[in-house]
């Protein structure tokens, strides 16, 4: 009888146990600039634009956590936390360390910002994550376990594979996915899933992923449960002696929400995000109500609710025996409703995007120089830190995305400019030691070379001085290519700094005339092309000096406008008819195709009867599916033939021009386009695209890159995981092109490489590639930024109620597209290395002295499919070295294969004492990354390859491996 009663009691207890476990994740989402600058957000200034005061958020959250050991909080943006931390006294720092150690305060993501996932280059994503993680490890001894990408407007395969799985994240959470995808996932209980985003990296790079915010496409609290200080939602009144006692109704409302959320995923555990943009400025209000919610809901007993964190939530999901759905592609493009595709921001603010990308290349080289020189001075360290933090801020999903207000955009650019100046100043002495500059170690960097402005080179011929410079190659392979130098006279030559032997040169017309700064900015009359050869990860020294005779000059060919003309080299032949590119031939594979380039503009919608949605900073919505030609007449074309390169210069109407260059021996064509002030006097905003129409039969299929890594297949009006109801023929088929886009058929492939993120497609019409290079719009798209994307030279300050007035000429932008054409089977072995060259161009540093030697940090050649991605000083003992396999699975019959390198014999001038492999963000070991991986039960069984361990490190397709290399320098004048 006793056993029977005990069994009944047990069964009753089981039946009474809540079926749903609700994890309360208190958090704030703090944009690192958007409507206000990062400083305004931190200090609470300019609250007439947006009320936000991050300093008070951190102050009050810490005190609330101290009051109650059950409370938890999740924080993300280290750009804010670090500046707050630097202002705290020792007692507050000790308190925060206790809160972190106990798990009450958890850092998710842990990067300098919550970066965008469409526009950034993967190395910038890695760098800003590493910057934040290094701080957390040094101050708290922790490495975040979860990704927290709540707000970006679409999510990339690189985010899942590299910036999650390879960092050591066990979970990745985000708020925004396409409205059609969201509805289907909620219906099929697939709001949480396993994301295996990289075919090249396979199941090792998968991550548990989940939607946030009631699985409703957002990241805030459930409707009715926002208890921020400025919210009007009903608080919990649990004193029966007072009016408005509401415990039952509040509990019932919460349980109802929990039941709905639980019906949309698998397992007993669900997460509720309690917080939103810049919330918890008065954290006491939030936690007071959360404490009462937890108390009374648990007393009710239908669900169990408690304070939690993303890390604890993943632990709970891990404990459940659930089979999860599998996701293998990405989450682009994002739409939050019919006609509302967030594909415009892939291009928005192209000048800022290009400045960030250009600064990224300088930053990689600056780190290399500092590490190679060794013993960095405090000036070097401070300069690199300032640039690292500026670059970290710039990766924010309202910075590089181009979706901030104009005055905030100016602030981002100013931070980059100050960071660049500090870094160049800091590494000047280090570069002087490496180059052995005889008379001075002062080096300068010409920031305006793209508009033919460079004081050291322009001075040659005006004085008796010559301009000597070190050309730094940041890539892990030798390169031979043309560099451009602005010169003011044609009587110049370039000599090797060691041998004093002249190198091949050619003068071409300068492109200095088109800037936002007018003729007063100057600009050299000529551009000198010099053929230089550079060692891997190192420099060669050259000097520009006055010559007795004019340099060879490209000769203007005598052509008739409208006729067909050709330029060609050993590999390619291009035909131009009616002033524009018309045909391209790969002479090696004997493949030829029609390739007609045209400049077009889409009429930016102001809203119509079908939908009120307008084009804006985020959203691309053309008023019609057909674009208009920029110019309907015959473009003006000039053809120059020279010993090093042929060039075609074109004027397409009055506000677009371009230069097409085919260099001797090149496998690609370089197009430099300039878009002057976009005219809007007709009352229409315009989205400017470069289109190349071919006869390739790609059947609506194109391929775009994911942040410069994996190439993803795209199909017209198609999504891999649901049947798309297409509402925008053009915008709904646009994708982020961070570095590359191609179309192909059985015989030919046309690849276009970009020097910056752009919106693009090869899917709208068969045989056509289209890239949006500039936008000027006259209406806001109602997604929060509150102003049209109408970039002008000036904007009045945002003070009080003044919303800023744009004035001055519209923005002029210049950029590059590199075209590669050839047989599909061999295309990748050409465009993949070109992609690295375009991202990391040769960096010239101009010195007052005469550099006397060249230098390479590489003792031997890397395999052709590997690249040095990072070479930086980590601490007093270790060099941080990242090497990446640069080919995707199946892209090339040979170069996509795994390959090995012996790191001990790779570097010059020192003895390698030890090599330790680390996770991608470098703060934990590779072994710990492996230990963190969870063998999730998925609808397709994963296979985990065993890592190879030896001095010869093997790299599979697109694999990046990170190392701490401890060295003993044997030649202080050289690196290793």
CSV table of N, CA and C in Angstrom, one decimal, residues 87 151 304 484 615 758:
chain,number,residue,atom,x,y,z
A,87,UNK,N,36.8,54.1,-17.0
A,87,UNK,CA,36.4,55.2,-16.2
A,87,UNK,C,36.1,54.8,-14.7
A,151,UNK,N,20.3,42.4,-34.5
A,151,UNK,CA,19.7,43.5,-35.3
A,151,UNK,C,20.2,43.6,-36.8
A,304,UNK,N,7.6,27.4,-15.8
A,304,UNK,CA,8.7,27.7,-14.9
A,304,UNK,C,9.6,28.7,-15.5
A,484,UNK,N,50.4,53.0,-59.5
A,484,UNK,CA,50.2,54.4,-60.0
A,484,UNK,C,50.8,55.4,-59.1
A,615,UNK,N,12.0,53.7,-51.7
A,615,UNK,CA,13.4,53.4,-51.6
A,615,UNK,C,14.1,54.3,-50.6
A,758,UNK,N,28.8,45.9,-52.7
A,758,UNK,CA,27.7,46.5,-53.6
A,758,UNK,C,26.6,45.6,-53.7
